Every structure is written in structure tokens, then in C-alpha cells.
mmCIF file of C-alpha atoms in Angstrom:
data_model
loop_
_atom_site.group_PDB
_atom_site.id
_atom_site.type_symbol
_atom_site.label_atom_id
_atom_site.label_comp_id
_atom_site.label_asym_id
_atom_site.label_seq_id
_atom_site.Cartn_x
_atom_site.Cartn_y
_atom_site.Cartn_z
ATOM 1 C CA UNK S 1 -142.107 -35.150 64.419
ATOM 2 C CA UNK S 2 -141.994 -31.825 65.312
ATOM 3 C CA UNK S 3 -143.058 -30.769 62.418
ATOM 4 C CA UNK S 4 -146.651 -32.250 62.988
ATOM 5 C CA UNK S 5 -146.841 -30.419 66.408
ATOM 6 C CA UNK S 6 -146.794 -27.451 64.872
ATOM 7 C CA UNK S 7 -149.138 -28.136 62.527
ATOM 8 C CA UNK S 8 -152.285 -29.787 64.522
ATOM 9 C CA UNK S 9 -152.506 -26.538 66.117
ATOM 10 C CA UNK S 10 -152.448 -24.915 63.083
ATOM 11 C CA UNK S 11 -155.220 -26.947 61.884
ATOM 12 C CA UNK S 12 -156.943 -26.639 65.088
ATOM 13 C CA UNK S 13 -156.891 -22.675 65.027
ATOM 14 C CA UNK S 14 -157.940 -22.427 61.763
ATOM 15 C CA UNK S 15 -161.554 -24.500 61.757
ATOM 16 C CA UNK S 16 -162.346 -23.230 64.731
ATOM 17 C CA UNK S 17 -162.122 -19.752 63.024
ATOM 18 C CA UNK S 18 -163.646 -20.849 60.156
ATOM 19 C CA UNK S 19 -166.435 -22.146 62.517
ATOM 20 C CA UNK S 20 -166.856 -18.912 64.376
ATOM 21 C CA UNK S 21 -167.494 -17.014 60.919
ATOM 22 C CA UNK S 22 -170.037 -19.530 60.330
ATOM 23 C CA UNK S 23 -172.271 -18.963 63.055
ATOM 24 C CA UNK S 24 -171.561 -15.347 63.550
ATOM 25 C CA UNK S 25 -172.325 -13.944 59.526
ATOM 26 C CA UNK S 26 -176.129 -12.401 59.061
ATOM 27 C CA UNK S 27 -178.507 -15.428 57.886
ATOM 28 C CA UNK S 28 -179.882 -14.642 54.185
ATOM 29 C CA UNK S 29 -182.382 -12.259 53.926
ATOM 30 C CA UNK S 30 -186.463 -13.944 54.006
ATOM 31 C CA UNK S 31 -187.517 -12.469 50.651
ATOM 32 C CA UNK S 32 -190.188 -10.146 50.689
ATOM 33 C CA UNK S 33 -193.880 -11.634 49.654
ATOM 34 C CA UNK S 34 -196.138 -9.076 47.969
ATOM 35 C CA UNK S 35 -199.502 -9.067 48.735
ATOM 36 C CA UNK S 36 -200.618 -10.617 45.727
ATOM 37 C CA UNK S 37 -198.455 -13.384 46.676
ATOM 38 C CA UNK S 38 -199.364 -13.692 50.340
ATOM 39 C CA UNK S 39 -203.285 -13.301 49.132
ATOM 40 C CA UNK S 40 -202.358 -16.307 47.621
ATOM 41 C CA UNK S 41 -200.518 -18.438 49.914
ATOM 42 C CA UNK S 42 -203.890 -17.547 52.146
ATOM 43 C CA UNK S 43 -206.663 -18.669 49.788
ATOM 44 C CA UNK S 44 -204.570 -21.833 49.214
ATOM 45 C CA UNK S 45 -204.123 -22.833 52.662
ATOM 46 C CA UNK S 46 -208.036 -21.844 53.269
ATOM 47 C CA UNK S 47 -208.829 -24.657 51.043
ATOM 48 C CA UNK S 48 -206.759 -26.729 52.700
ATOM 49 C CA UNK S 49 -208.629 -26.446 56.033
ATOM 50 C CA UNK S 50 -212.077 -26.362 53.409
ATOM 51 C CA UNK S 51 -211.100 -29.851 52.526
ATOM 52 C CA UNK S 52 -209.252 -31.540 55.574
ATOM 53 C CA UNK S 53 -213.384 -30.549 57.579
ATOM 54 C CA UNK S 54 -215.117 -32.549 54.661
ATOM 55 C CA UNK S 55 -212.492 -35.184 55.510
ATOM 56 C CA UNK S 56 -213.518 -35.443 58.712
ATOM 57 C CA UNK S 57 -216.919 -35.261 57.800
ATOM 58 C CA UNK S 58 -216.671 -37.770 55.251
ATOM 59 C CA UNK S 59 -215.034 -40.210 57.862
ATOM 60 C CA UNK S 60 -217.825 -39.065 60.618
ATOM 61 C CA UNK S 61 -220.413 -40.079 58.328
ATOM 62 C CA UNK S 62 -218.739 -43.579 57.284
ATOM 63 C CA UNK S 63 -218.504 -44.701 61.456
ATOM 64 C CA UNK S 64 -221.972 -43.752 61.392
ATOM 65 C CA UNK S 65 -222.703 -45.742 58.545
ATOM 66 C CA UNK S 66 -220.467 -48.717 59.770
ATOM 67 C CA UNK S 67 -222.222 -48.795 63.352
ATOM 68 C CA UNK S 68 -225.280 -48.394 62.139
ATOM 69 C CA UNK S 69 -224.206 -51.610 59.565
ATOM 70 C CA UNK S 70 -222.176 -53.723 62.355
ATOM 71 C CA UNK S 71 -225.712 -53.401 64.078
ATOM 72 C CA UNK S 72 -228.130 -54.332 61.063
ATOM 73 C CA UNK S 73 -225.429 -57.872 61.286
ATOM 74 C CA UNK S 74 -225.883 -58.303 64.410
ATOM 75 C CA UNK S 75 -229.701 -57.982 63.828
ATOM 76 C CA UNK S 76 -229.966 -60.352 60.829
ATOM 77 C CA UNK S 77 -227.777 -62.771 62.377
ATOM 78 C CA UNK S 78 -230.568 -62.784 65.189
ATOM 79 C CA UNK S 79 -233.035 -63.694 62.707
ATOM 80 C CA UNK S 80 -231.111 -66.062 60.849
ATOM 81 C CA UNK S 81 -230.225 -68.112 64.563
ATOM 82 C CA UNK S 82 -233.990 -67.603 65.789
ATOM 83 C CA UNK S 83 -235.156 -68.750 62.527
ATOM 84 C CA UNK S 84 -232.828 -72.237 62.302
ATOM 85 C CA UNK S 85 -234.452 -72.762 65.859
ATOM 86 C CA UNK S 86 -237.768 -72.390 64.769
ATOM 87 C CA UNK S 87 -236.664 -74.809 61.747
ATOM 88 C CA UNK S 88 -235.241 -77.084 63.883
ATOM 89 C CA UNK S 89 -237.971 -77.245 66.931
ATOM 90 C CA UNK S 90 -240.878 -77.654 63.598
ATOM 91 C CA UNK S 91 -238.885 -80.577 62.098
ATOM 92 C CA UNK S 92 -238.390 -82.442 65.316
ATOM 93 C CA UNK S 93 -242.023 -81.458 66.207
ATOM 94 C CA UNK S 94 -242.866 -83.165 62.258
ATOM 95 C CA UNK S 95 -240.917 -86.390 63.013
ATOM 96 C CA UNK S 96 -242.501 -86.519 66.545
ATOM 97 C CA UNK S 97 -246.383 -86.916 64.938
ATOM 98 C CA UNK S 98 -245.077 -89.331 61.884
ATOM 99 C CA UNK S 99 -243.378 -91.635 64.687
#
């Protein structure tokens, strides 16, 4: 029983020492970039930016077309309703004339 008591504090001290040692060590040095590598990466990032801009423009154009299409659909439905009304009124008038 006394053996367990002495092992636990030693285990805690050992774990604490390892934890503090890991936190105190220097981080791994960052790799040094060459000028060509930096240029290549910046061109890749610029290409991503250009592609994003083109995508945004496509979305905006698509939204405009959708709005225009919805307006045309609404106008088409209005014309259909007007035409159906004119047909119905004509048919009713024809029936009244025939009577």
C-alpha cells in the first residue's frame, strides 16, 4: 500500500517534467523560401484571385439573367391570362348571339 503512494508522486513529477520540457523547446525552424518559390506561389495566389473574380462576375450575370427571366415569365403569364379572358369573353358573346 505504501508503494502505491510513492509511485504516484514520482509519476506525476515525471509527467510534469516532460510536459514542461516539451513546451520549453524551440519550435522547428520555418523552411527558407527561395525567390523563385515565392514568385511561383504569389503567381498561384494571383491566379486564384483572378479565378474568384471571374466566378463572381458569372454569378452576377446569372442573377441578372434569372431576374430578367422571372420578369419575362410574369409578362408571359399576364399575356396568357389576358388571352384566356379574351377567348372566354368571345365564346360567351358568340353563345349569346346564337341564342
